[in-house]
Short mmCIF file of C-alpha atoms and ligand atoms in Angstrom, two decimals:
data_model
loop_
_atom_site.label_atom_id
_atom_site.label_comp_id
_atom_site.label_asym_id
_atom_site.label_seq_id
_atom_site.Cartn_x
_atom_site.Cartn_y
_atom_site.Cartn_z
CA MET A 38 -14.94 8.24 -17.17
CA ASN A 39 -12.74 5.12 -16.77
CA ARG A 40 -13.39 2.43 -19.36
CA GLY A 41 -10.41 0.19 -18.58
CA ARG A 42 -9.94 -2.72 -16.24
CA ILE A 43 -7.22 -3.66 -13.77
CA LEU A 44 -5.60 -7.01 -13.00
CA ILE A 45 -3.28 -7.04 -9.99
CA VAL A 46 -0.79 -9.88 -9.71
CA SER A 47 1.00 -10.23 -6.37
CA GLY A 48 3.00 -12.95 -4.69
CA PRO A 49 6.46 -13.70 -3.31
CA SER A 50 9.49 -12.74 -5.34
CA GLY A 51 10.30 -15.76 -7.51
CA SER A 52 6.74 -17.12 -7.55
CA GLY A 53 6.41 -16.57 -11.30
CA LYS A 54 4.60 -13.22 -11.57
CA SER A 55 6.76 -11.88 -14.41
CA SER A 56 6.63 -15.16 -16.33
CA VAL A 57 2.83 -15.19 -16.16
CA ILE A 58 2.42 -11.47 -16.86
CA ASN A 59 4.68 -11.64 -19.93
CA TYR A 60 2.45 -14.40 -21.26
CA LEU A 61 -0.68 -12.28 -20.71
CA LEU A 62 0.92 -9.28 -22.41
CA ALA A 63 1.73 -11.45 -25.42
CA GLU A 64 -1.68 -13.13 -25.58
CA LEU A 65 -4.12 -10.36 -24.68
CA GLU A 66 -4.20 -7.65 -27.30
CA ASN A 67 -5.67 -5.07 -24.97
CA ALA A 68 -3.29 -5.69 -22.05
CA VAL A 69 -0.57 -3.29 -20.95
CA LEU A 70 1.80 -3.43 -18.00
CA SER A 71 1.75 -0.71 -15.41
CA VAL A 72 5.49 -0.03 -15.56
CA SER A 73 6.52 0.76 -12.00
CA THR A 74 9.25 3.16 -10.99
CA THR A 75 11.93 1.73 -8.72
CA SER A 76 15.13 2.67 -6.93
CA ARG A 77 16.33 -0.96 -7.25
CA LYS A 78 19.40 -1.65 -9.38
CA ILE A 79 18.67 -2.89 -12.91
CA ARG A 80 19.19 -6.66 -13.47
CA ASP A 81 21.12 -8.08 -16.41
CA ARG A 82 18.19 -8.97 -18.62
CA GLU A 83 15.99 -6.00 -17.67
CA ILE A 84 15.27 -3.03 -19.91
CA ASP A 85 14.83 0.47 -18.50
CA GLY A 86 11.36 1.76 -19.39
CA VAL A 87 10.05 -1.73 -20.15
CA ASP A 88 10.45 -3.76 -16.94
CA TYR A 89 10.67 -0.72 -14.68
CA ASN A 90 11.57 2.93 -14.85
CA PHE A 91 14.84 2.84 -12.94
CA VAL A 92 15.71 5.94 -10.92
CA THR A 93 18.00 6.76 -8.01
CA ARG A 94 16.61 6.83 -4.48
CA GLU A 95 16.95 10.63 -4.51
CA GLU A 96 14.99 10.89 -7.77
CA PHE A 97 12.32 8.59 -6.34
CA ILE A 98 11.94 10.76 -3.22
CA LYS A 99 11.61 13.84 -5.44
CA LEU A 100 8.77 12.10 -7.35
CA ILE A 101 7.05 11.31 -4.02
CA LYS A 102 7.25 14.99 -3.02
CA GLU A 103 5.77 15.96 -6.39
CA ASP A 104 2.85 13.58 -5.65
CA LYS A 105 3.49 11.57 -8.82
CA PHE A 106 2.59 8.18 -7.30
CA LEU A 107 -0.82 6.67 -6.78
CA GLU A 108 0.92 4.34 -4.34
CA TYR A 109 4.49 3.47 -3.40
CA GLU A 110 6.11 1.08 -0.94
CA GLU A 111 9.51 0.04 0.30
CA VAL A 112 9.92 -3.64 -0.63
CA HIS A 113 13.04 -5.73 0.14
CA GLY A 114 14.87 -2.46 0.95
CA ASN A 115 14.06 -0.70 -2.34
CA LEU A 116 11.38 1.81 -3.30
CA TYR A 117 8.71 0.86 -5.84
CA GLY A 118 5.79 2.98 -7.02
CA SER A 119 2.94 3.23 -9.54
CA ARG A 120 2.73 6.54 -11.42
CA ARG A 121 -0.69 8.23 -11.47
CA ASP A 122 -0.39 9.62 -15.02
CA LEU A 123 0.44 6.23 -16.59
CA ILE A 124 -2.50 4.55 -14.84
CA GLU A 125 -5.02 7.24 -15.75
CA ASP A 126 -3.94 7.20 -19.42
CA ALA A 127 -4.26 3.42 -19.70
CA LEU A 128 -7.70 3.35 -18.08
CA GLU A 129 -8.90 6.23 -20.21
CA PHE A 130 -7.93 4.24 -23.33
CA GLY A 131 -9.92 1.21 -22.12
CA LYS A 132 -6.87 -1.01 -21.55
CA LEU A 133 -6.49 -4.02 -19.31
CA LEU A 134 -3.84 -2.60 -17.02
CA ILE A 135 -1.73 -5.27 -15.31
CA PHE A 136 0.10 -4.53 -12.06
CA ASP A 137 2.93 -6.51 -10.49
CA VAL A 138 2.88 -5.02 -6.99
CA ASP A 139 3.25 -6.21 -3.41
CA THR A 140 0.22 -6.96 -1.24
CA ARG A 141 0.12 -3.44 0.25
CA GLY A 142 0.23 -1.93 -3.24
CA MET A 143 -2.66 -4.22 -4.17
CA ALA A 144 -4.74 -2.88 -1.26
CA SER A 145 -4.08 0.76 -2.24
CA ILE A 146 -4.89 0.30 -5.92
CA LYS A 147 -8.03 -1.69 -5.13
CA LYS A 148 -9.20 1.12 -2.86
CA PHE A 149 -8.85 3.63 -5.71
CA PHE A 150 -10.49 1.48 -8.38
CA PRO A 151 -12.68 -1.10 -6.61
CA ASP A 152 -15.22 -1.47 -9.42
CA VAL A 153 -12.72 -2.38 -12.17
CA THR A 154 -10.10 -4.37 -10.25
CA VAL A 155 -9.52 -8.14 -10.06
CA THR A 156 -6.69 -9.46 -7.89
CA VAL A 157 -4.71 -12.70 -7.99
CA PHE A 158 -2.02 -14.03 -5.69
CA ILE A 159 0.59 -16.43 -7.09
CA THR A 160 2.89 -18.62 -5.06
CA THR A 161 4.97 -21.76 -5.36
CA PRO A 162 3.98 -25.17 -3.89
CA SER A 163 6.47 -24.64 -1.02
CA ARG A 164 9.07 -22.31 0.48
CA ASP A 165 11.87 -24.67 -0.62
CA ILE A 166 10.71 -24.52 -4.22
CA LEU A 167 10.58 -20.73 -4.01
CA GLU A 168 14.18 -20.69 -2.76
CA GLU A 169 15.23 -23.12 -5.50
CA ARG A 170 13.70 -20.88 -8.21
CA LEU A 171 15.26 -17.73 -6.79
CA ILE A 172 18.69 -19.42 -6.75
CA LYS A 173 18.20 -20.77 -10.28
CA ARG A 174 17.08 -17.35 -11.61
CA GLY A 175 20.53 -16.09 -10.58
CA THR A 176 19.53 -12.45 -10.12
CA GLU A 177 19.88 -12.18 -6.34
CA ASN A 178 22.76 -12.63 -3.92
CA LYS A 179 22.41 -14.79 -0.78
CA ASP A 180 21.31 -11.86 1.40
CA SER A 181 18.67 -10.73 -1.06
CA ILE A 182 17.30 -14.29 -1.35
CA LYS A 183 17.10 -14.55 2.45
CA LYS A 184 15.20 -11.25 2.64
CA ARG A 185 12.81 -12.36 -0.12
CA LEU A 186 12.09 -15.66 1.66
CA VAL A 187 11.32 -13.90 4.94
CA ASN A 188 9.07 -11.41 3.12
CA ALA A 189 7.35 -14.29 1.30
CA VAL A 190 5.80 -15.42 4.59
CA GLU A 191 4.55 -11.86 5.27
CA GLU A 192 3.08 -11.68 1.77
CA MET A 193 1.31 -15.04 2.27
CA LYS A 194 -0.51 -13.59 5.29
CA ALA A 195 -2.45 -11.29 2.94
CA LEU A 196 -3.65 -14.20 0.80
CA SER A 197 -7.29 -14.04 1.92
CA ASN A 198 -7.54 -10.40 0.74
CA PHE A 199 -7.27 -11.55 -2.87
CA ASP A 200 -10.02 -12.58 -5.26
CA TYR A 201 -8.07 -15.57 -6.63
CA PHE A 202 -5.13 -17.79 -5.70
CA VAL A 203 -2.89 -19.74 -8.07
CA VAL A 204 -0.16 -22.20 -7.10
CA ASN A 205 2.52 -22.10 -9.76
CA ASP A 206 3.64 -25.71 -9.88
CA ASN A 207 3.48 -26.15 -13.63
CA LEU A 208 4.14 -22.84 -15.44
CA GLU A 209 1.95 -23.64 -18.46
CA LYS A 210 -0.97 -24.40 -16.13
CA ALA A 211 -0.35 -21.24 -14.08
CA LYS A 212 -0.33 -19.14 -17.28
CA ALA A 213 -3.63 -20.67 -18.37
CA ASP A 214 -5.17 -20.16 -14.91
CA VAL A 215 -4.20 -16.48 -14.73
CA PHE A 216 -5.31 -15.98 -18.34
CA GLN A 217 -8.79 -17.15 -17.33
CA ILE A 218 -8.75 -14.83 -14.32
CA ALA A 219 -7.67 -11.92 -16.53
CA LYS A 220 -10.66 -12.57 -18.78
CA LEU A 221 -12.95 -12.23 -15.75
CA THR A 222 -12.06 -8.51 -15.53
CA GLU A 223 -14.34 -8.02 -18.57
CA TYR A 224 -17.32 -9.11 -16.48
CA LYS A 225 -16.84 -6.51 -13.71
CA PRO A 226 -19.88 -4.20 -13.66
CA SER A 227 -17.90 -0.96 -13.49
CA LYS A 228 -19.44 2.35 -12.45
CA SER A 229 -19.08 3.71 -16.00
CA LEU A 230 -20.81 0.66 -17.47
CA THR A 231 -23.61 0.98 -14.93
CA SER A 232 -24.18 4.67 -15.75
CA ALA A 233 -24.16 3.94 -19.48
CA LEU A 234 -26.70 1.14 -19.06
CA ILE A 235 -28.98 3.19 -16.83
CA GLU A 236 -28.97 5.96 -19.42
CA ILE A 237 -30.15 3.50 -22.07
CA TRP A 238 -32.66 1.72 -19.82
CA ALA A 239 -34.16 4.99 -18.63
CA LEU A 240 -35.09 6.09 -22.16
P1 ADP B 761 8.65 -13.21 -10.05
O1 ADP B 761 8.34 -12.27 -11.17
O2 ADP B 761 7.45 -13.54 -9.23
O3 ADP B 761 9.79 -12.74 -9.19
P2 ADP B 761 9.69 -14.99 -12.14
O4 ADP B 761 8.63 -14.97 -13.18
O5 ADP B 761 10.93 -14.20 -12.37
O6 ADP B 761 9.08 -14.61 -10.69
O7 ADP B 761 10.05 -16.51 -11.87
C1 ADP B 761 11.13 -16.88 -11.01
C2 ADP B 761 12.00 -17.94 -11.70
O8 ADP B 761 11.29 -19.17 -11.71
C3 ADP B 761 12.32 -17.62 -13.15
O9 ADP B 761 13.64 -18.04 -13.42
C4 ADP B 761 11.31 -18.45 -13.93
O10 ADP B 761 11.80 -18.80 -15.21
C5 ADP B 761 11.14 -19.67 -13.04
N1 ADP B 761 9.81 -20.31 -13.05
C6 ADP B 761 8.60 -19.72 -13.10
N2 ADP B 761 7.60 -20.63 -13.02
C7 ADP B 761 8.21 -21.84 -12.93
C8 ADP B 761 7.73 -23.19 -12.81
N3 ADP B 761 6.43 -23.49 -12.76
N4 ADP B 761 8.63 -24.17 -12.71
C9 ADP B 761 9.96 -23.90 -12.72
N5 ADP B 761 10.49 -22.67 -12.85
C10 ADP B 761 9.63 -21.63 -12.92
P1 5GP B 762 11.44 -7.22 -7.86
O1 5GP B 762 12.56 -6.47 -7.24
O2 5GP B 762 11.58 -8.71 -7.65
O3 5GP B 762 11.20 -6.84 -9.30
O4 5GP B 762 10.10 -6.80 -7.10
C1 5GP B 762 10.05 -6.79 -5.72
C2 5GP B 762 8.64 -6.61 -5.24
O5 5GP B 762 8.18 -5.27 -5.50
C3 5GP B 762 7.59 -7.52 -5.87
O6 5GP B 762 6.78 -8.03 -4.81
C4 5GP B 762 6.77 -6.60 -6.74
O7 5GP B 762 5.44 -7.05 -6.85
C5 5GP B 762 6.85 -5.31 -5.93
N1 5GP B 762 6.57 -4.11 -6.75
C6 5GP B 762 7.01 -3.83 -7.98
N2 5GP B 762 6.54 -2.64 -8.40
C7 5GP B 762 5.76 -2.16 -7.40
C8 5GP B 762 4.98 -0.96 -7.24
O8 5GP B 762 4.89 -0.09 -8.10
N3 5GP B 762 4.32 -0.82 -6.06
C9 5GP B 762 4.38 -1.75 -5.07
N4 5GP B 762 3.67 -1.52 -3.96
N5 5GP B 762 5.10 -2.89 -5.18
C10 5GP B 762 5.79 -3.09 -6.33
#
C-alpha cells in the first residue's frame, strides 16, 4: 500500500526547477528527490548519485532492457529515466517524492500514480529571459542552448495538462509558490487513505 505523495516539477531547461526543488528539499523534512538516471555528461557542480545517476548510453540501454525504468525519455539528445525501485521505496516509506522530469515523463508518472500526484509547470516570464538565464548559468554551449530554447516551446504546449503553473520572475516568490503547491499533496485523497477511512467508518 502506497502511503507517499508525488510532486512533479516540469518546465523548460533554465526555468528554475532545480533552484526551487533544492529549496523544497531543504525546507520539507519529508521530501526526497527522485534521482533520475541519465546518459548526459556530468556538469561541473553536479554530484553523481545526488543530482543524477550518471551512466553511459550503453549502460542506460541495458537498464531499459532489464525493465528498470518506470518511464524514460530522450530529452535534448540525452536519455533520462526514473528507476522503479527508487520510486517504490520512497512511496512505501511515506515520503514526498519530487520529480524533475519533462512533460512526457510527467504524463507517464501521473498515469501510474494518479491518486497521489500533484503537478506543477515552471517557466520564465519570456523566452529571452530563459535564454539569458541559460547563458548566465554557463553549463551549456551555444548548440545546447539553441536546442533547449526550441524544446522550451514544445514543453509549453503541454502547459494545460498540469495542475498548477508558476512563472519564475522572482526566485523567492517562485520558491514560496511551489512550496504551497507541495503542501497541497497532503490533501490528496489517495486510494490507501480512502480504504483506511472506509475500514474505520464501516465499523
Ligand atoms: P532548471 O533546473 O530548470 O534547468 P535552474 O534552477 O538551474 O533551472 O535555473 C537556471 C539558472 O537561472 C540558474 O543559474 C539559476 O541560479 C538562475 N535563476 C533561477 N531563478 C531565477 C530568477 N528568478 N532570477 C534570476 N535567475 C534565476
Ligand atoms: P538537464 O539536462 O537540464 O538536467 O535536464 C534536461 C531535461 O530532462 C529536463 O526537462 C528534465 O526535467 C528532464 N528529465 C530529467 N530527468 C528525467 C527523467 O527521469 N525522466 C524524464 N522523462 N525527464 C527527465
